[in-house]
Structures are given as structure tokens and as C-alpha cells.
Coordinates of C-alpha atoms and ligand atoms in Angstrom, one line a residue:
X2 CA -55.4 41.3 55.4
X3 CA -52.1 42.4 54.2
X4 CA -50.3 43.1 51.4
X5 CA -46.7 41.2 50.0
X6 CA -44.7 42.3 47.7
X7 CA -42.9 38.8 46.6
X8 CA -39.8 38.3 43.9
X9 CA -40.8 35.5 41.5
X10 CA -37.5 34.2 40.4
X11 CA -38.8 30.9 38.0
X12 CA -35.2 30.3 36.5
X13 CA -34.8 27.6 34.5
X14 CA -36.5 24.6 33.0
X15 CA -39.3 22.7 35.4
X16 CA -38.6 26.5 37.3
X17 CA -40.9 28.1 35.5
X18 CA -43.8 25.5 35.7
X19 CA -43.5 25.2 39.4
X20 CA -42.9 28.8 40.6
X21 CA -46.4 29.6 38.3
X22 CA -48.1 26.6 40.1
X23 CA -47.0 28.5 43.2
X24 CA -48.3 31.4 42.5
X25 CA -51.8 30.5 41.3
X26 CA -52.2 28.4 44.9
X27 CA -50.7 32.2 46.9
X28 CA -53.3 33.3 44.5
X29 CA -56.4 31.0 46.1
X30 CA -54.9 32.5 49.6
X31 CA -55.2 35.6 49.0
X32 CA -58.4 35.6 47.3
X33 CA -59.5 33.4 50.7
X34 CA -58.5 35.7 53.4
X35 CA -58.4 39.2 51.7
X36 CA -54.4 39.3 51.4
X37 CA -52.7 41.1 48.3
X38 CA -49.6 39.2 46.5
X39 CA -47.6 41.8 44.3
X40 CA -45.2 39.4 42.3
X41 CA -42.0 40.8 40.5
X42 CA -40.9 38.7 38.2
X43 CA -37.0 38.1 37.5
X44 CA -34.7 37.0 35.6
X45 CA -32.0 34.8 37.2
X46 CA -29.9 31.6 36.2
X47 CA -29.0 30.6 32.3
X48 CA -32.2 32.6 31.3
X49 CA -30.4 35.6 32.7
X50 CA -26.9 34.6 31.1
X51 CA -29.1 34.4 28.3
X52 CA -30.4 38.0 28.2
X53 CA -27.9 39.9 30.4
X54 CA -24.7 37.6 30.4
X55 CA -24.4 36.9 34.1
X56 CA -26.2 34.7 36.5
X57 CA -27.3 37.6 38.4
X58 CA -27.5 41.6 38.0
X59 CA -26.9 43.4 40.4
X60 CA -30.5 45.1 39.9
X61 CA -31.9 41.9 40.3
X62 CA -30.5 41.5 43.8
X63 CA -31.7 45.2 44.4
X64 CA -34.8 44.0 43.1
X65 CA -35.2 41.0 45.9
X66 CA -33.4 43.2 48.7
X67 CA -36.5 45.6 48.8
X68 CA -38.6 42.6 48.5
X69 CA -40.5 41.0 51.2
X70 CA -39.2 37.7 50.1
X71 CA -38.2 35.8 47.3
X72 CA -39.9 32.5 45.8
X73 CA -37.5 30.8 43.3
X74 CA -37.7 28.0 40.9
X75 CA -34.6 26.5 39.8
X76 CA -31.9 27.1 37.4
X77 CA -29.3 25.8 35.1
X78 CA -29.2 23.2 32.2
X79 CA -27.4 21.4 30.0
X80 CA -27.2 24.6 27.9
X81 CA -24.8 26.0 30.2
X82 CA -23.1 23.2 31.5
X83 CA -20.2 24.0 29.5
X84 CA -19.3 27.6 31.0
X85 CA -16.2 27.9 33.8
X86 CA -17.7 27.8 37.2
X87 CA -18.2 31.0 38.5
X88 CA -20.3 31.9 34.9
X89 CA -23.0 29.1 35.4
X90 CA -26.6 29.7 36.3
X91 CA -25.8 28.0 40.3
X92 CA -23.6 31.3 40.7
X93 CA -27.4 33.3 40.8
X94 CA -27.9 31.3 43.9
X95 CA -24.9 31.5 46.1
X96 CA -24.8 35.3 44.8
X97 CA -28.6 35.6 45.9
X98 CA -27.5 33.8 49.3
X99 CA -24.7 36.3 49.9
X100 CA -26.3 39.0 49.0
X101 CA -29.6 38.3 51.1
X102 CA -27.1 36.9 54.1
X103 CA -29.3 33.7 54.1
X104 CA -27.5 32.1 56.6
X105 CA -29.7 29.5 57.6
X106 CA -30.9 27.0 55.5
X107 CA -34.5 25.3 56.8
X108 CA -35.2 22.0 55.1
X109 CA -38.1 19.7 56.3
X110 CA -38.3 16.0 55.1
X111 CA -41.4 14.6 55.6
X112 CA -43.2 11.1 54.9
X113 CA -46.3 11.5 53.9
X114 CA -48.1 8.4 54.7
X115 CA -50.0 8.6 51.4
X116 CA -46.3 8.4 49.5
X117 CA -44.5 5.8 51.6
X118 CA -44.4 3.5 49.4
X119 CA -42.0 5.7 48.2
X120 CA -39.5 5.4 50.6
X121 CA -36.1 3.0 50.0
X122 CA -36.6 2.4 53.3
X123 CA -38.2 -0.5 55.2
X124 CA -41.6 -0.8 57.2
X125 CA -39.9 -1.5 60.3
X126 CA -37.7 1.5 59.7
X127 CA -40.5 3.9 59.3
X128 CA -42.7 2.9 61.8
X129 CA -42.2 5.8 63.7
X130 CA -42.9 8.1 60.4
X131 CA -40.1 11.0 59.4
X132 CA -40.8 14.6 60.1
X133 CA -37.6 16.2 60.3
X134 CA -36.4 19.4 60.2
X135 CA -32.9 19.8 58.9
X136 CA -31.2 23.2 59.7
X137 CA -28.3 24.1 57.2
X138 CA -25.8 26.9 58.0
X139 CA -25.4 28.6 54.6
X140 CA -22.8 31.2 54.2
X141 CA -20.0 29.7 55.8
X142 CA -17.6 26.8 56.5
X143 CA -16.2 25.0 53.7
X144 CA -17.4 26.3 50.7
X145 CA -17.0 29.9 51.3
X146 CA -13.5 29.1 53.0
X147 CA -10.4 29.9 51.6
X148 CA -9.3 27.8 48.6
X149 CA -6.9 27.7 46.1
X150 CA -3.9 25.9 44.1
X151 CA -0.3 25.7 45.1
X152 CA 2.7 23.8 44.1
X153 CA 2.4 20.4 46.3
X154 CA 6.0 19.8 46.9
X155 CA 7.6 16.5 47.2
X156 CA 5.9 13.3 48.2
X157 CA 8.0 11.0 51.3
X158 CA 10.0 9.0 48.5
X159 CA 11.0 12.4 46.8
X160 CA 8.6 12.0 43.7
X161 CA 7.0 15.6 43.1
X162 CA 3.7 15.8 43.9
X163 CA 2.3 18.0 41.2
X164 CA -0.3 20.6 42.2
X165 CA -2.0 20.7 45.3
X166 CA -5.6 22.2 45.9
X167 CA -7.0 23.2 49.0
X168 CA -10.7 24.1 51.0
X169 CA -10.4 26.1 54.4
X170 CA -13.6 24.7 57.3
X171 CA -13.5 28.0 58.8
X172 CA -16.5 29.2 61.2
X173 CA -16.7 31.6 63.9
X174 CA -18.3 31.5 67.4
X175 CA -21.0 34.5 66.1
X176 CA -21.7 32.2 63.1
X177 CA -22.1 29.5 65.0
X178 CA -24.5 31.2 67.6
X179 CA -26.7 32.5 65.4
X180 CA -27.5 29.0 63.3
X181 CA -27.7 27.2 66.4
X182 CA -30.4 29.5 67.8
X183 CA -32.4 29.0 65.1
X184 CA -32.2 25.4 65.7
X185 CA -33.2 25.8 69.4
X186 CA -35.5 28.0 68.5
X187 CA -37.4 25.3 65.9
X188 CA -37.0 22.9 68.0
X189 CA -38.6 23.9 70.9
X190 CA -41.7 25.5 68.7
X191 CA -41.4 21.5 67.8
X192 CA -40.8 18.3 69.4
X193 CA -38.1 19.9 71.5
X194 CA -35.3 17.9 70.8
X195 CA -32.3 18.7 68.8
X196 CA -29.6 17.3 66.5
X197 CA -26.6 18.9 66.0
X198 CA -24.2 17.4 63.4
X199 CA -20.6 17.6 63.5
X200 CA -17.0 16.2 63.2
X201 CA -15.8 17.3 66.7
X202 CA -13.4 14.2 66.8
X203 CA -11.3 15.7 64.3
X204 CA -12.2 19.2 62.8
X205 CA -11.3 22.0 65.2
X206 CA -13.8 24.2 63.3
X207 CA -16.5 21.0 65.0
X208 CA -15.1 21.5 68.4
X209 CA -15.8 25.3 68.6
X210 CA -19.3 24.0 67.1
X211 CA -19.9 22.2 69.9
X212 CA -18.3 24.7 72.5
X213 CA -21.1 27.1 71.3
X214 CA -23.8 24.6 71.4
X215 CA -23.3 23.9 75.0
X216 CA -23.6 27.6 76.1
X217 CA -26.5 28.4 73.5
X218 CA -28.3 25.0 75.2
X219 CA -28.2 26.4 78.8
X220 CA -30.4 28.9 77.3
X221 CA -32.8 26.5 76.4
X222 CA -33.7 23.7 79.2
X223 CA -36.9 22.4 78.2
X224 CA -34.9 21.2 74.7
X225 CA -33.0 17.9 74.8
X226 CA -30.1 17.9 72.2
X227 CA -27.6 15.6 71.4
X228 CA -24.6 15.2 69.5
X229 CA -23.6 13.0 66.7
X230 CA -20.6 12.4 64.7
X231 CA -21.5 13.6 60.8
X232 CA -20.9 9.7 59.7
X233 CA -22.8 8.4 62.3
X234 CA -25.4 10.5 61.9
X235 CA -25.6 9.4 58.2
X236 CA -26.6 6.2 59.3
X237 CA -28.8 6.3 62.6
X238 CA -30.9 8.5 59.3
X239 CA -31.4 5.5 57.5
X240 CA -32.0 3.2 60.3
X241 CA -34.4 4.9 62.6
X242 CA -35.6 8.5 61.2
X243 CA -38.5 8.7 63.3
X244 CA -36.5 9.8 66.5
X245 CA -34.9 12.7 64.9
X246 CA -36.8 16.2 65.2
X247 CA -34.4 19.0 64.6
X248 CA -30.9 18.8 63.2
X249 CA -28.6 21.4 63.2
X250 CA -25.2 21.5 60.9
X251 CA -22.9 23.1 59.0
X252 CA -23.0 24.2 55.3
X253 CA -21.6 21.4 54.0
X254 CA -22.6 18.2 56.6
X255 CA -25.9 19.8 56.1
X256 CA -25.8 19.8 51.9
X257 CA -25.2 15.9 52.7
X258 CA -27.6 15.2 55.2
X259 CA -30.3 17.2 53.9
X260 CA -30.3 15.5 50.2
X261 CA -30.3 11.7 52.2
X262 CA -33.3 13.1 54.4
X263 CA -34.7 13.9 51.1
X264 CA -34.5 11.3 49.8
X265 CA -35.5 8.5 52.4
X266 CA -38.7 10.6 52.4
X267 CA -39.3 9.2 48.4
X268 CA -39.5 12.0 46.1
X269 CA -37.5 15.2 45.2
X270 CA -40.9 16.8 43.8
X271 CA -41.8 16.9 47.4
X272 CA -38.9 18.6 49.5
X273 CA -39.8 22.7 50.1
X274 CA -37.0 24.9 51.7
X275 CA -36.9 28.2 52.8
X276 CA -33.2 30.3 53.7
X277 CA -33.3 33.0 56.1
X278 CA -31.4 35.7 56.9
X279 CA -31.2 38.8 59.6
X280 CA -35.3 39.9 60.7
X281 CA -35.9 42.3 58.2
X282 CA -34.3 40.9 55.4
X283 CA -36.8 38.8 52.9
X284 CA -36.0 35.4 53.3
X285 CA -35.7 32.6 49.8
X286 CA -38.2 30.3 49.2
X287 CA -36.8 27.3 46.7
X288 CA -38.0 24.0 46.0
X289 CA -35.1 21.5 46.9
X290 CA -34.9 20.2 43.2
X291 CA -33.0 21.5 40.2
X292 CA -34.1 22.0 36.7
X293 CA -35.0 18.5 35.5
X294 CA -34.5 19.3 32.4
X295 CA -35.4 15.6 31.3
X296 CA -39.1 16.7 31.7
X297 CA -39.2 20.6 31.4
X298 CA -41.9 21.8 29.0
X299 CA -44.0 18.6 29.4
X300 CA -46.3 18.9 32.2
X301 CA -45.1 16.3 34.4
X302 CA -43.2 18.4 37.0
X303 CA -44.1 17.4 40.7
X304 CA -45.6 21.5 41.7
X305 CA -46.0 20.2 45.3
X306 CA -42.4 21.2 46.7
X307 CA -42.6 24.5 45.1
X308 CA -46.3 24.9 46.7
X309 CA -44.8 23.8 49.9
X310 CA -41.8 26.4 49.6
X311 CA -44.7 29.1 49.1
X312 CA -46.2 27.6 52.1
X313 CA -42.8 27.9 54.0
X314 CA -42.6 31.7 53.1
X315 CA -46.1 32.6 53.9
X316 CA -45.0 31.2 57.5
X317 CA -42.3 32.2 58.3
X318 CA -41.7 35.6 56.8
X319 CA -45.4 36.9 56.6
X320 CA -46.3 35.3 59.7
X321 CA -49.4 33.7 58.0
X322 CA -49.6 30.4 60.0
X323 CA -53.3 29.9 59.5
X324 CA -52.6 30.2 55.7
X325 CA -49.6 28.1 55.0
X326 CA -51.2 25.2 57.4
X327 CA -53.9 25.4 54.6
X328 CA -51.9 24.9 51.7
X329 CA -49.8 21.8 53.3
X330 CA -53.7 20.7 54.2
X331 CA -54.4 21.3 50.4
X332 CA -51.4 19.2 49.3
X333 CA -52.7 16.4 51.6
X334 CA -55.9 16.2 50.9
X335 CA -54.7 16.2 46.9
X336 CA -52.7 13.1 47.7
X337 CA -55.9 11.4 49.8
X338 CA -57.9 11.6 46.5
X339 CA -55.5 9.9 44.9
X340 CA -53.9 12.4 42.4
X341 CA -50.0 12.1 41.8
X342 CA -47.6 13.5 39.1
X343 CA -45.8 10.8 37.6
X344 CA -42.5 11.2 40.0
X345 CA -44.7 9.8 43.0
X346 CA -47.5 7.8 40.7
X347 CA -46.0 4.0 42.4
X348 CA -49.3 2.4 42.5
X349 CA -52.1 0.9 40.0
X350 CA -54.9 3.0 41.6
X351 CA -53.4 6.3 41.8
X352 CA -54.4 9.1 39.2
X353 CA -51.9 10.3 36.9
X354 CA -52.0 14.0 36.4
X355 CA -49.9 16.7 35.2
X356 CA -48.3 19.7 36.7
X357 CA -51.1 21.9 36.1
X358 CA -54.0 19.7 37.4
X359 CA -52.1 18.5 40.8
X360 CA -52.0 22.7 41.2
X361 CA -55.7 22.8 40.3
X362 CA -56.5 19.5 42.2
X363 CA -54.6 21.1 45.5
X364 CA -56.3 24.5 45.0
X365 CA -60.0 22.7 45.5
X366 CA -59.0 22.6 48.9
X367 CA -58.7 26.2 49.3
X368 CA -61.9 27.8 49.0
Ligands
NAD419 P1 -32.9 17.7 39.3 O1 -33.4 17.9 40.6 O2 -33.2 18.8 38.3 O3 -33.5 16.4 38.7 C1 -33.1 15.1 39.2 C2 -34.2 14.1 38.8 O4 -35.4 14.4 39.6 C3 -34.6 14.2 37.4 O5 -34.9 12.9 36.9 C4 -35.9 15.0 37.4 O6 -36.8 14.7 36.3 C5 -36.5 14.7 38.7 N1 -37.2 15.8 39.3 C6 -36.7 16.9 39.9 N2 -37.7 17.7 40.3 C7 -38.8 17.1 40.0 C8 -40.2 17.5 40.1 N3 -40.6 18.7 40.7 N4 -41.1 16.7 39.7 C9 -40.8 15.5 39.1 N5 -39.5 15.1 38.9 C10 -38.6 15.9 39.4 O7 -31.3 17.5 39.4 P2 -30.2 17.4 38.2 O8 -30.8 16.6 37.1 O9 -29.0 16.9 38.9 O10 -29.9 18.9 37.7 C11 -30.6 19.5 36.6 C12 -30.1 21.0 36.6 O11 -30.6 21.7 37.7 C13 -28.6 21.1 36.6 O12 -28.3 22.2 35.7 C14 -28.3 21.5 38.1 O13 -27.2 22.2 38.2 C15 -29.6 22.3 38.4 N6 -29.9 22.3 39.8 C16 -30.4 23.5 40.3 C17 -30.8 23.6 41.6 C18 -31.4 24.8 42.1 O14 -31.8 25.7 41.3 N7 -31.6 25.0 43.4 C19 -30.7 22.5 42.5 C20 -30.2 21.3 41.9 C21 -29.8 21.2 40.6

């Protein structure tokens, strides 16, 4: 018995539907084993340009510091898309990332074998099922490098080149260490083997990557890792996911990578993640999709990656094991009666139901 005091930041469009089907499943938890779940809800995204005129207040990210931990929705919309860069709702989240120092970035893709159907892939590619754990360095590398404009000078046959704009890969050794532990760490609480992802042939920043690996893996014997080439990696996902376990990478080979897990799993509605920082600090829970504001307000968002992200917080920042294996249990058992939202409805015999009865559908399982 325990009690949590959680940041509910809902956000924008589907946000709002999913982060409240979230809660109401934390809800069924606590009620099961005695726990207490004190929610704060915030305001973050266009909803906060909308009432305070930035992204994200600065009491706000007081308000998730002295959290335990933070379950988000999703933000932005086409009612913002027009604002300069730094002014749009994504700002909330690489502000809430830099201000929590959620460095590492945990994304599992998973096949459920009641949804693979779903997957672009082929039988013979799946045989071995996916259950993958991709592990994203957040807070560095190339997009929090240095960047900028300049004059571009002349090209070889003297023509001027007009502006030039520049990103900086930058990452050092501590960086490095500390995201690649977390990997070994996974890993060997796993199928002990890991992935790590880089572009040593070419990037400097990927040879000290891999420097750091090999002293952080004599550290860690009974894991077998391996290296692969970001491109190559790319496409040994596609062709035979089931013999990856843990994959470790940088902010932005792992923004890639993660999305193509993702999706060769079949549905974005599905895909949880969870963004950790120092012990101590509350780590972010997020489902891995955005808005969707096609279907917002309609009852036909997928809750089950939001669920899932509740499930991922429960676990690894309350230590509640017991309690987030229920909820993935829930989800599965939801999905073995048959009930889908209409993202992952592919077959005849399948019944359609909204966001609110998939919630109600997985709670039954948590009595
Ligand atoms: P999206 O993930 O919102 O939607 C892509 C497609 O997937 C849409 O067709 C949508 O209907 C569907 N989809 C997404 N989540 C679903 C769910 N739970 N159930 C069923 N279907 C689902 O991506 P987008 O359309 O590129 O972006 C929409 C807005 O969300 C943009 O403003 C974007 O910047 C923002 N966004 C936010 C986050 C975040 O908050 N972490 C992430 C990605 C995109």
C-alpha cells in the first residue's frame, strides 16, 4: 500500500481521452491492492498556449518536479501549426524533458499475437514474434547540438552558395555511460542481449559511442551485445525482428528506429513509453502517438498505449511490478475477447468498440 502523487498532463486532442482512460484503469489498481493515486492535473501543449501563452509554465514544471511522476497525453494540432517553432505545443515536451533530465528514452515494441495481422510484415518474418526494447538517449546528440545559419560561401565553380545551416552530433563519454547502462541494465533483467545502434564508420561522436560501450560491457559478462551500423540496423528490423532484445542509440537513430519498431508491430494506439531521468527524479510516462486530431472528440481513440505507459510508470518508478504485469494482462485478455478500437479492428469477427469501452473492457480484468 502506498501512496502516488502523479502529474496528469492530457494535452491535446485524443490526450485527453486517453490519459482519462489511464487513470480510471490506475484507479482499478489502486482500489485492488490498497494503493492511493493523487492526480494533478496540468495544463501543457496548445491548451496551455491557449490559457497562459506558452507551451509550458514554469509552475507547471515545478508542478511535475515535486511529482512522483508524470503521465502525459499528447499535444499539438492543427490550431497551432502555424506558430514559429519554439511557440508550438512540442516545445512543452522537450521543455518537460530538459527540465526533468529525462535522458533515457524506454520504448518497447511489441507483437501481440492477437494483432498480427497487423503487421506490414510477413509470416516468415515474424515467426520468431517482436518484443523489443528500444532505448533512446534523449537530451543529447543532434538535436540539442549546436545549430545555426551562416553565410555558405562559394560553391567549387565560384557560384555563391547562399545560406548555409548547420546541426552539431555532439555527446560526451558521461552521457554516453549513463544511457548505455541503462541498456545493460534492461537487457540483462531481459533476454540478455543487446543492440547498440550507431554510425561508427563515419561519425566521431559514434566512435566514442562505441569506445564507451566496450568498457561499460566488461561490466556486464553474462550480456551479449553487438554492434550495428544505424542503416543496417534499419533493415535487419524489417527482416528478422525477433532476434533483437535490447537496442541501445542515440537521440536521433533512436527517434528513427523506434517509430519503424513501432510500426512493424501494427498500430500506433499500441506503443507505451516511459523517459527517465537521475533516481529521484519522477520519470514521463507518454503514449508514443500524437494528437490525432482526425479522431479527437469521437470515441475511437486506441486507450491501450496510454494504459500501457501507466503500466510503464507503475513499474518502473513505483516499483509496482505485480501491478503493472496486471494491467498488460488486462490489455491482453481485452484483445483475446475480441474487443478492438477501430485503429486495430482488421478482421470480420472482431468487436468494434470505442475508447471508453476498450478502458471498461480492459478494467474487467482487474478485480
Ligand atoms: P498522430 O500520432 O497524432 O496520428 C497519426 C495517425 O494515427 C492518425 O491517423 C491518428 O488518427 C492515428 N492514431 C494516433 N493515435 C491513435 C490512437 N491512440 N488510436 C487510434 N488511432 C490513433 O500523429 P500526427 O497526425 O502526425 O500528429 C498530430 C498532432 O500530434 C501534431 O500536432 C503533432 O505535432 C502532434 N504529436 C504529438 C506527439 C506527442 O505529444 N508526444 C507525438 C507525435 C505527434
Amino acid at each position: 500500500m502506498g501512496v502516488y502523487n502523479i502529474a496528469v498532463i492530457p494535452g491535446d486532442g485524443i490526450g485527453t481521452e486517453v490519459t482519462e482512460a489511464a487513470c480510471k484503469v490506475l484507479d482499478a489498481v489502486a482500489g485492488k491492492f490498497g494503493h492511493q493515486f493523487v492526480y494533478k492535473t496540468l495544463l501543457a501543449g496548445g491548451c496551455a498556449i491557449d490559457a497562459h501563452g506558452v507551451a509550458l509554465t514554469p509552475e507547471t514544471l515545478n508542478e511535475c518536479k515535486k511529482s512522483d511522476s508524470v503521465l502525459l497525453g499528447a499535444v499539438g494540432g492543427p490550431k497551432w501549426d502555424n506558430l514559429p517553432g519554439a511557440e508550438r505545443p512540442e516545445r512543452a515536451l522537450l521543455d518537460l524533458r530538459g527540465g526533468l533530465e529525462l535522458f533515457a528514452n524506454l520504448r518497447p515494441a511489441i507483437l501481440y499475437p492477437q494483432l498480427s495481422s497487423a503487421s506490414p510484415l510477413k509470416d516468415e518474418n515474424l515467426k520468431n514474434g517482436i518484443d523489443i526494447m528500444i532505448v533512446r538517449e534523449l537530451t543529447g546528440g543532434l538535436y540539442f547540438g549546436d545549430r545555426g545559419r551562416r553565410p555558405g560561401g562559394v560553391m567549387p565553380d565560384g557560384s555563391p552558395k547562399g545560406m548555409e545551416a548547420f546541426d552539431t552530433e555532439a555527446y560526451s563519454e558521461a552521457e554516453i555511460e549513463r544511457i548505455v547502462r541503462v541498456g545493460f541494465e534492461l537487457a540483462k533483467a531481459r533476454k540478455k542481449k543487446l543492440t547498440s545502434v550507431d554510425k561508427a564508420n563515419i561519425l566521431e561522436s559514434s566512435r566514442l559511442w562505441r569506445e564507451v560501450n566496450e568498457r561499460v560491457a566488461k561490466e556486464y559478462p553474462e550480456v551479449e551485445y553487438e554492434y550495428y551500423y544505424v542503416d543496417n540496423a534499419a533493415m535487419q528490423l524489417v527482416r528478422r525482428p525477433g532476434d533483437f532484445d535490447v537496442i541501445v542509440t542515440t537521440n536521433m537513430f533512436g527517434d528513427i528506429i523506434s517509430d519503424e519498431a513501432g510500426m512493424i508491430t501494427g498500430s500506433i494506439g499500441m506503443l507505451p513509453s516511459a523517459s527517465l531521468g537521475k533516481p529521484g527524479m519522477p520519470g514521463m510516462y507518454e503514449p508514443v502517438h500524437g494528437s490525432a486530431p482526425d479522431i479527437a472528440g469521437q470515441d475511437k481513440a486506441n486507450p491501450c498505449a496510454a494504459i500501457l505507459s501507466a503500466a510503464m510508470m507503475l513499474r518502473w518508478s513505483f516499483g509496482l511490478g505485480e501491478e503493472a504485469d496486471l494491467i498488460e494482462q488486462a490489455i491482453c485478455a481485452a484483445l483475446d475477447r475480441g474487443y478492438r478500437t477501430p485503429d486495430i479492428a482488421y478482421t470480420q469477427n472482431c468487436i468494434r468498440v470505442g475508447t471508453k469501452e476498450m478502458t471498461t473492457r480492459v478494467m474487467e480484468s482487474i478485480v
